Short mmCIF file of C-alpha atoms and ligand atoms in Angstrom, two decimals:
data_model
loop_
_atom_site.label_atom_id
_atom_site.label_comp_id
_atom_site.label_asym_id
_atom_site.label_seq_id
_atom_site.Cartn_x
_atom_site.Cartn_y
_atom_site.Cartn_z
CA UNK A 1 0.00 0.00 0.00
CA UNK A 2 0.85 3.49 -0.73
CA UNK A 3 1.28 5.19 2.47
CA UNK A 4 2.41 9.17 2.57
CA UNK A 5 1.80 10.95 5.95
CA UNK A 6 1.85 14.79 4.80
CA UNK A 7 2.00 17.93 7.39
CA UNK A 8 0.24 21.66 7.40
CA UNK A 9 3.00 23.45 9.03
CA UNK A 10 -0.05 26.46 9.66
CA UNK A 11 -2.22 24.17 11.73
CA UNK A 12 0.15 20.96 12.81
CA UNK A 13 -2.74 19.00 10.55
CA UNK A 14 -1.33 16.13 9.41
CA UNK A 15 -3.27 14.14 5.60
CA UNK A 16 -2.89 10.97 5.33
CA UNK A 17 -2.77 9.31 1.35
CA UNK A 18 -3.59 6.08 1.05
CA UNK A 19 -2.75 3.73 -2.51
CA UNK A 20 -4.08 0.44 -3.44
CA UNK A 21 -0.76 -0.44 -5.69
CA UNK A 22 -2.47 -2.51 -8.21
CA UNK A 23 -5.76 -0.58 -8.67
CA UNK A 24 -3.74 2.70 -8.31
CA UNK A 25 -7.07 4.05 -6.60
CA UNK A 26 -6.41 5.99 -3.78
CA UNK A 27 -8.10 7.61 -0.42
CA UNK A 28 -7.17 11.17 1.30
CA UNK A 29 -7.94 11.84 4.73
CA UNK A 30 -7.83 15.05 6.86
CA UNK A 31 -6.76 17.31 3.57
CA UNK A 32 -6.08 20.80 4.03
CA UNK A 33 -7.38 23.65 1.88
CA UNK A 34 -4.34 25.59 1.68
CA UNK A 35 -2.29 22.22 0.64
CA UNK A 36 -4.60 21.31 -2.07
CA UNK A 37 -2.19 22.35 -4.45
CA UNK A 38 0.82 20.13 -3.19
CA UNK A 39 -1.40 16.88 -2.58
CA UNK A 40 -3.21 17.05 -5.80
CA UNK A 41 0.60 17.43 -7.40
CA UNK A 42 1.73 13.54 -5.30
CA UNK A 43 -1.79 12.29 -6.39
CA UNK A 44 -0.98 13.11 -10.09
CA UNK A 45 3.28 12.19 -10.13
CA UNK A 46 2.10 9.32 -8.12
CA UNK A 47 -0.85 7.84 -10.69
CA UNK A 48 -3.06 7.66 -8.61
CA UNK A 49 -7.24 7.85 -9.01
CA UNK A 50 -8.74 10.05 -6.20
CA UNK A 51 -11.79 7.85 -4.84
CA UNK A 52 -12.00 9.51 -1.51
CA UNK A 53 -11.28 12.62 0.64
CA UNK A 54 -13.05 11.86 4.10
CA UNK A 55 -12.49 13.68 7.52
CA UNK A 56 -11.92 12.59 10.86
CA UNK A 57 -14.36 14.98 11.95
CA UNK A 58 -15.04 18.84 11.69
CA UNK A 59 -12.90 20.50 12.36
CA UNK A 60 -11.96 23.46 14.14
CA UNK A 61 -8.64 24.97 13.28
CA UNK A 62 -8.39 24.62 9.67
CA UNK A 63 -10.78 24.29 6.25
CA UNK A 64 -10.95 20.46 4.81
CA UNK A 65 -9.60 20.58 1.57
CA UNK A 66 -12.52 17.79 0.03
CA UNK A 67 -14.93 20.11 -1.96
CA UNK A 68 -11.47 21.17 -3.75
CA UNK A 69 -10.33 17.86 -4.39
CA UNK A 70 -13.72 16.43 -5.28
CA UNK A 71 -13.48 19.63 -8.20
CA UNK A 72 -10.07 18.66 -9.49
CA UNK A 73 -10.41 14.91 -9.20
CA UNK A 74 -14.13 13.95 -9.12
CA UNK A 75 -13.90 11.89 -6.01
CA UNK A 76 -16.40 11.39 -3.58
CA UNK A 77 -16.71 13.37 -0.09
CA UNK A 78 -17.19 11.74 3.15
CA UNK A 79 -17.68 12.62 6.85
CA UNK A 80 -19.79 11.44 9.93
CA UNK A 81 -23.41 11.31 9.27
CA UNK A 82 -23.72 13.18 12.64
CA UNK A 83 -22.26 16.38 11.12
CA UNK A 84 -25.13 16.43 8.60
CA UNK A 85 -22.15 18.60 6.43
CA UNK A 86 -23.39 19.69 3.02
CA UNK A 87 -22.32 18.76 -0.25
CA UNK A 88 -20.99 15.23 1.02
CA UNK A 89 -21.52 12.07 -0.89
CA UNK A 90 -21.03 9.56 1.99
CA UNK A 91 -22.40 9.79 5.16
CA UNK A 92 -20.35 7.20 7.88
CA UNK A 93 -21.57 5.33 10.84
CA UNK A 94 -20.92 3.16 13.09
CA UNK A 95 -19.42 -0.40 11.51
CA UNK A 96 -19.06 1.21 7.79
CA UNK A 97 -16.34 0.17 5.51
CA UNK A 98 -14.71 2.13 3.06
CA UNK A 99 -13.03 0.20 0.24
CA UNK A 100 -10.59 1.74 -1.99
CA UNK A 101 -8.94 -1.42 -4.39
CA UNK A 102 -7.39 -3.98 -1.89
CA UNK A 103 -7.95 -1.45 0.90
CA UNK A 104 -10.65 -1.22 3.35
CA UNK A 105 -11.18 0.96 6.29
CA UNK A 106 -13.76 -0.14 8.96
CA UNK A 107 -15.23 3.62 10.93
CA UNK A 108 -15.82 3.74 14.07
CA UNK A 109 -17.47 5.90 16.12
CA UNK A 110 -15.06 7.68 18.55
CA UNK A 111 -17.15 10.97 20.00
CA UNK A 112 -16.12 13.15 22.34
CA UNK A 113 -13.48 15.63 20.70
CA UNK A 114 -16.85 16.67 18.59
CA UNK A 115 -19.80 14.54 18.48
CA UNK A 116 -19.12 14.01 15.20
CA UNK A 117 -15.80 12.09 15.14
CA UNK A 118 -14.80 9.05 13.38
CA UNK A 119 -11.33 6.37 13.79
CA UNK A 120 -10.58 4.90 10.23
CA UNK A 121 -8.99 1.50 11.47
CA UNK A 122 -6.72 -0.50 8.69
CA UNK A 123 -6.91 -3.86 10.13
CA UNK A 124 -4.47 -5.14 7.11
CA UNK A 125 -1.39 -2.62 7.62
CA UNK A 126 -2.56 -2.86 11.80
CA UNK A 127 -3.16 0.87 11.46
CA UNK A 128 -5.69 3.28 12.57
CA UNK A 129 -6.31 7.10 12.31
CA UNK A 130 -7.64 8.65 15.23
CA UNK A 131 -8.61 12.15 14.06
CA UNK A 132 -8.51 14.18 17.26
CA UNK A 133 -10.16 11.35 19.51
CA UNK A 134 -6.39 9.85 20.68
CA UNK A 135 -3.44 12.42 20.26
CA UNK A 136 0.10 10.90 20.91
CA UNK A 137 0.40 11.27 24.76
CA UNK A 138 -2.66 13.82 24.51
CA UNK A 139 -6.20 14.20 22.64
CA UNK A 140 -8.44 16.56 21.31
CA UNK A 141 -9.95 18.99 23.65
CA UNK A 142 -13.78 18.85 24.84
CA UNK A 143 -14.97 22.32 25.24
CA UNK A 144 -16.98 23.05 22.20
CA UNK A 145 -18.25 21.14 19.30
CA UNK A 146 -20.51 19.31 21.52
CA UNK A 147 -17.40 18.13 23.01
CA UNK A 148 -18.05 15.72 26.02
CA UNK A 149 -14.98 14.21 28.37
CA UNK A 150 -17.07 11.21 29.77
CA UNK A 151 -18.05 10.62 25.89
CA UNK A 152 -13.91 10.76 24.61
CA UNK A 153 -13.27 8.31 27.40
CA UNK A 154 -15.41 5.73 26.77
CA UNK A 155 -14.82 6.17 22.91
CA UNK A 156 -10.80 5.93 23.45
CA UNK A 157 -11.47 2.81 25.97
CA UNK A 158 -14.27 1.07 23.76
CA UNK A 159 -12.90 1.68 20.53
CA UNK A 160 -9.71 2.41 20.09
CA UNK A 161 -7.78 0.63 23.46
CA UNK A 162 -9.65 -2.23 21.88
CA UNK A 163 -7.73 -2.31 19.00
CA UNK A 164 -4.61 -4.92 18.92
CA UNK A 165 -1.46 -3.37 21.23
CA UNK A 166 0.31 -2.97 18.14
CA UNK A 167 -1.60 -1.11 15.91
CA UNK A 168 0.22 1.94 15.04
CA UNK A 169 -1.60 4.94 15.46
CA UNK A 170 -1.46 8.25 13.21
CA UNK A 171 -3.29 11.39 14.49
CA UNK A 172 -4.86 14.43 12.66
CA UNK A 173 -2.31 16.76 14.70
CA UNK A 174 0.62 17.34 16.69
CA UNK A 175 2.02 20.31 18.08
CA UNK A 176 5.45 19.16 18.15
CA UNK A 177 6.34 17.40 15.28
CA UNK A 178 5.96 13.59 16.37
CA UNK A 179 4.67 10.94 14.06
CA UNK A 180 2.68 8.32 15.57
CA UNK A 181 2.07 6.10 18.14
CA UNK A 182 0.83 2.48 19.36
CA UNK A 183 -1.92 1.68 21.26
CA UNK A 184 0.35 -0.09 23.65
CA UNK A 185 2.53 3.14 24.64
CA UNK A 186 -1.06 5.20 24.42
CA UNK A 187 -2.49 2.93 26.92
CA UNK A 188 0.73 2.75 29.28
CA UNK A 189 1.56 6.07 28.53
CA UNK A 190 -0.88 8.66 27.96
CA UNK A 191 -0.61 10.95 30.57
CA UNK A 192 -4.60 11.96 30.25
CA UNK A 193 -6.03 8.09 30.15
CA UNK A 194 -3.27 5.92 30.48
CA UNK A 195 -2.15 3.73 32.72
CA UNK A 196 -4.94 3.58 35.75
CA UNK A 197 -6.42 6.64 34.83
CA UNK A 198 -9.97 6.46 35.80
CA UNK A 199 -12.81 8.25 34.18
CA UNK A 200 -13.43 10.53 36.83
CA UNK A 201 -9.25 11.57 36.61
CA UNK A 202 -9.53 11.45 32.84
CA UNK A 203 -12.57 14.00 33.17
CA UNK A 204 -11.18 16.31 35.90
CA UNK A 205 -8.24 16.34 33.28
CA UNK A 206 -10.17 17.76 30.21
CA UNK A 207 -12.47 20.14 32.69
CA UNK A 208 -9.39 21.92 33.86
CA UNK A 209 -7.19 22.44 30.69
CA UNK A 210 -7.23 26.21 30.16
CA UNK A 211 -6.71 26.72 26.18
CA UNK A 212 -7.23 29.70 23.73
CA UNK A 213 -9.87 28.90 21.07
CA UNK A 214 -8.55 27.98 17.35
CA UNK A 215 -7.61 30.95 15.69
CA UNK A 216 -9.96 30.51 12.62
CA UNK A 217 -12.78 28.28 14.20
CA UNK A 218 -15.02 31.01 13.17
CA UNK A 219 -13.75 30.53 9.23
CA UNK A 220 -13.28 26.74 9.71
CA UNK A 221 -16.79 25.89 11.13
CA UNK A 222 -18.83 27.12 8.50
CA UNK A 223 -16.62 26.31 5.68
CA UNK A 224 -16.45 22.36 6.61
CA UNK A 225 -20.31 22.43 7.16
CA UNK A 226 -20.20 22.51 4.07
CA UNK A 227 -17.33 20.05 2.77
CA UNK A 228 -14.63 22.66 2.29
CA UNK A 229 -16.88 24.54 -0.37
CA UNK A 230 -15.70 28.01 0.05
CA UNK A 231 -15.79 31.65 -2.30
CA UNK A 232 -12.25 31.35 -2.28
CA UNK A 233 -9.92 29.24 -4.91
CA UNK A 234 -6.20 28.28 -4.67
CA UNK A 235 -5.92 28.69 -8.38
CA UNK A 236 -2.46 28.66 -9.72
CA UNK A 237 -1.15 31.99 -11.16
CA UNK A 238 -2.75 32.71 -14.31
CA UNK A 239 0.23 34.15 -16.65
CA UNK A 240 1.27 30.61 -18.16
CA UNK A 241 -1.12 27.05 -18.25
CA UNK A 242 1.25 26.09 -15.22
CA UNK A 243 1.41 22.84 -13.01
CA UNK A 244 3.12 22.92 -9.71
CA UNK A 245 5.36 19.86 -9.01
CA UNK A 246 5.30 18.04 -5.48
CA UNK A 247 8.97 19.75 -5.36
CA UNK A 248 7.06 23.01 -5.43
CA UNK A 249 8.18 24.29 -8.89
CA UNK A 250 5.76 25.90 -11.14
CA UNK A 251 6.27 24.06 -15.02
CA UNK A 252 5.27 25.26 -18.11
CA UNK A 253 5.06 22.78 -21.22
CA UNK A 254 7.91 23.34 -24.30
CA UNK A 255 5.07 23.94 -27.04
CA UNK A 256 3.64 26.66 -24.70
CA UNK A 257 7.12 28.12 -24.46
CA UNK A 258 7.33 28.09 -28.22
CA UNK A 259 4.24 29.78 -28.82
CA UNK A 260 4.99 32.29 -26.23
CA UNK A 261 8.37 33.37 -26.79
CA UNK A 262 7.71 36.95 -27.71
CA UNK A 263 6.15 37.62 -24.30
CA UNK A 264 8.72 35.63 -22.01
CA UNK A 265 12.19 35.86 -21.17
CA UNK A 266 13.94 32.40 -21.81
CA UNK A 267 16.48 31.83 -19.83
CA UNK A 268 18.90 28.82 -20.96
CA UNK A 269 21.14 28.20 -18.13
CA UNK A 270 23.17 24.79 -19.02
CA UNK A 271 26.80 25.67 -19.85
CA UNK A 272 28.54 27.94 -22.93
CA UNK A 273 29.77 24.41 -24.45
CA UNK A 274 26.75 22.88 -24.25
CA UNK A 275 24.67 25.59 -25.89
CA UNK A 276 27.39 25.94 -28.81
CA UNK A 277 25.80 22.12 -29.57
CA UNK A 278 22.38 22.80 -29.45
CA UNK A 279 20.71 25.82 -29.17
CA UNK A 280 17.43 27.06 -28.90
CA UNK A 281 16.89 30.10 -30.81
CA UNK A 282 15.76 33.54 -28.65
CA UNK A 283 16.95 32.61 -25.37
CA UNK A 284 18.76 34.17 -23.12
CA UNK A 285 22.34 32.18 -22.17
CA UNK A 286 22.95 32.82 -18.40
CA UNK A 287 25.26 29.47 -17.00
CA UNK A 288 23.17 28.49 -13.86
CA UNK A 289 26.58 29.31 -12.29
CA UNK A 290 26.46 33.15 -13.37
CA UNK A 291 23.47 33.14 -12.86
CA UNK A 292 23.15 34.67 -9.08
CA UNK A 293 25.80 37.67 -10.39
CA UNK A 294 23.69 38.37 -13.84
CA UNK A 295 19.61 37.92 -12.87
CA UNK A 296 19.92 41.69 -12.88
CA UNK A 297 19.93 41.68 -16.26
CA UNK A 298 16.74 40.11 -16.65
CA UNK A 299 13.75 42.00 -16.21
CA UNK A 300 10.89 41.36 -12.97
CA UNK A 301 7.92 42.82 -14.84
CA UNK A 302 8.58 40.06 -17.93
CA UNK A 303 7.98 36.10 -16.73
CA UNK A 304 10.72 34.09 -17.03
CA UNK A 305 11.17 30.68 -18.15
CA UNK A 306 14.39 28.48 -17.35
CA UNK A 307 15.79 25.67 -19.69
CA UNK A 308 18.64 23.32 -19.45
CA UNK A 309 19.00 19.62 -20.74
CA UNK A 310 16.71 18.04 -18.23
CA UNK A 311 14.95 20.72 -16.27
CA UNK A 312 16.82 19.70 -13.23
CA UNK A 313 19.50 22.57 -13.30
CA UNK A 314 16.67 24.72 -14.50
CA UNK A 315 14.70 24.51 -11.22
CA UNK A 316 17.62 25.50 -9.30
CA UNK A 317 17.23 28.41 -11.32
CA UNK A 318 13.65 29.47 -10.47
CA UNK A 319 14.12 28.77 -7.00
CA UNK A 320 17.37 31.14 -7.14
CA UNK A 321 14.87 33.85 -9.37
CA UNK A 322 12.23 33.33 -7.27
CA UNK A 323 14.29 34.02 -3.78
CA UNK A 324 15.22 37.21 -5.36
CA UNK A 325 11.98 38.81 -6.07
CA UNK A 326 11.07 37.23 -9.04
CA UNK A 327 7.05 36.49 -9.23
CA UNK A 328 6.89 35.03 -12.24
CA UNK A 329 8.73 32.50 -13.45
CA UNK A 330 8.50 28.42 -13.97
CA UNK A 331 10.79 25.90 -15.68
CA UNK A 332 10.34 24.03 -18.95
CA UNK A 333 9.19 20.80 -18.13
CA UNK A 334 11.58 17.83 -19.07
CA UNK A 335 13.68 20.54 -20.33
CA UNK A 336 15.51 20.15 -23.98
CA UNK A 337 14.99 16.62 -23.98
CA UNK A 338 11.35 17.09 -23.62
CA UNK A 339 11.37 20.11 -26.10
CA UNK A 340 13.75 17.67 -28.93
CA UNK A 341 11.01 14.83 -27.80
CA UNK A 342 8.12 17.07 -28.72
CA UNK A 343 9.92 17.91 -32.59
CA UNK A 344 10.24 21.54 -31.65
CA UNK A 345 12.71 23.95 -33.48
CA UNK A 346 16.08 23.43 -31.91
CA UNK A 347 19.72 24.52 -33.76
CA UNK A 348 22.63 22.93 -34.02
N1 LIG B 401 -3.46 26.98 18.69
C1 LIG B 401 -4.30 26.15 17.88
C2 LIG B 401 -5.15 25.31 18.80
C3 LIG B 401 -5.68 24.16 18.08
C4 LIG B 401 -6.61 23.29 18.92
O1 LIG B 401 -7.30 23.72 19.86
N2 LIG B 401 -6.65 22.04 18.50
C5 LIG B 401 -7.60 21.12 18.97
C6 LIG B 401 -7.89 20.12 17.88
S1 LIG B 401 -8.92 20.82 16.63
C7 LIG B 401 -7.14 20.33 20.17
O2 LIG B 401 -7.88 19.51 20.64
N3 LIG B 401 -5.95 20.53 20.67
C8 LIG B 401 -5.46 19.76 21.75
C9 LIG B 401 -4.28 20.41 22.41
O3 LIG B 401 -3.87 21.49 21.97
O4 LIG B 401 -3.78 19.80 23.36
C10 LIG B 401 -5.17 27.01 16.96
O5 LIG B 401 -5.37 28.20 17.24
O6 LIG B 401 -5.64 26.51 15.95
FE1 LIG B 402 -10.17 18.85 15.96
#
């Protein structure tokens, strides 16, 4: 199975992107608006077939990214039926399975964080996600969203304690940067219901924790009643037919670079002997290695596009353009080899 664990460094949210390897079909869970761009870019390099984009549960301190993702890649939504959210295709209870190829996810009810929130368990890869029901050594907070801390601990007992000792658990957050956990450590460990904790100790826990409200519950509430669906778009920038790369480089194709040249600034940057072998007529020959003494020649207001023989050296070069100020600017996908490839005009 396909397993990527990807983090929102704005609200410590992590996604989880889940493969069948033979079907190629593929599940997202817990996306992030604001990383739609970066997950839809590993869905696409990795061939994969968007089936899903479900959430752990509504959530508070960040927009789900599944009304986006159900645009782009015609998948189906799904969430708790509890939440009653708009514009979702699948509405889970208690005992559901999700099946995506060769992999199936059983729900279970875990509320308590929200009355509203779901565990996806794996039972193949001895896996669960928890949402924010079981945190590693913590768990979500119960003081809105029909939060309740008897309800979390008999969810976190009943369902997920339950589970195997080694199951590995992966959460929808942490606020310091670790990964995942078992149930074994959660259940020796936890310091909120581990060990002998009681309920009554687990409760008097939750009652007293004194923390701020999410910053944007007020955006993120309303937005993921309704699946994500928003005013707002994360479209790309508009001044080439771009695609953004997993690595986070913008690429434009060689035929639009051909058809554009009057209005761009080409800018070949592989070295003066290759060039004198094959050249590509109009551009701009700046060695990537000149290249951070001579962008000043090259002007902000026109985009630029970078070349060299694979469009590896090339995406140095927008990175390097892009740290100093300029906006727009992408690499040539593939780079010459793509461009010779394609039968455009190159001389020798
Ligand atoms: N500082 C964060 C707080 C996020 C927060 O409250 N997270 C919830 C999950 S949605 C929680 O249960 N946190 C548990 C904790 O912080 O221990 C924000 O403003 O967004
Ligand atoms: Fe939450």
């Amino acid at each position: 199975m396909i397993f990527r664990q990807l983090f929102d460094v704005q609200s410590s949210t992590y996604t989880y992107l889940l493969g069948d390897l033979s079907s190629k079909k593929a599940i997202i869970i817990d996306p992030v608006f604001e990383q739609t761009n970066r997950d839809s870019a590993l869905i696409e390099e990795l061939g994969l077939t968007l089936q899903y984009s479900i959430d752990t549960h509504c959530h508070a301190d960040h927009v789900t990214a599944s009304w986006l993702l159900k645009q782009r890649f015609g998948c189906q939504i799904g969430s708790a039926a509890v939440i009653q959210a708009e514009n979702t295709d699948l509405h889970f209870t208690q005992g559901d399975v999700i099946t995506v190829g060769d992999i199936t996810l059983e729900v279970r009810a875990t509320p308590g964080h929200t009355d509203g929130c779901l565990t996806y368990v794996c039972h193949s890869a001895k896996l669960a996600f928890t949402g924010d029901t079981l945190l590693i050594r913590g768990c979500g907070r119960c003081d809105f969203q029909q939060g309740s801390a008897s309800r979390l601990f008999a969810s976190i007992k009943k369902q997920i304690f339950t589970l195997p000792d080694d199951y590995t658990l992966y959460p929808a957050h942490d606020y310091s940067g670790r990964t995942s956990t078992s149930v074994l450590e959660e259940k020796n460990h936890n310091p909120r219901i581990g060990g002998l904790a009681s309920e009554s100790d687990f409760v008097g826990y939750m009652q007293n924790m004194t923390l701020p409200h999410p910053k944007y519950i007020d955006i993120a509430l309303p937005a993921n009643l309704k699946s994500g669906k928003t005013d707002t778009d994360l479209n790309l920038p508009t001044w080439a037919p771009l695609t953004l790369t997993y690595a986070g480089i913008y690429e434009v194709s060689p035929q639009w670079v051909v058809c554009s040249m009057e209005n761009i600034q080409l800018v070949d940057v592989r070295e003066l002997d290759e060039v004198t072998m094959q050249r590509v007529e109009g551009a701009i020959v700046i060695p990537l290695a000149e290249l951070k003494d001579k962008y000043q020649t090259l002007d902000k207001s026109t985009p630029v596009v970078a070349l060299c023989r694979s469009g590896k050296r090339s995406a140095l070069a927008v990175n390097m353009l892009k740290q100093n100020g300029f906006e727009k600017v992408a690499n040539v996908k593939g780079g010459l080899l793509n461009w010779e490839f394609a039968g455009l005009p190159i001389s020798h």
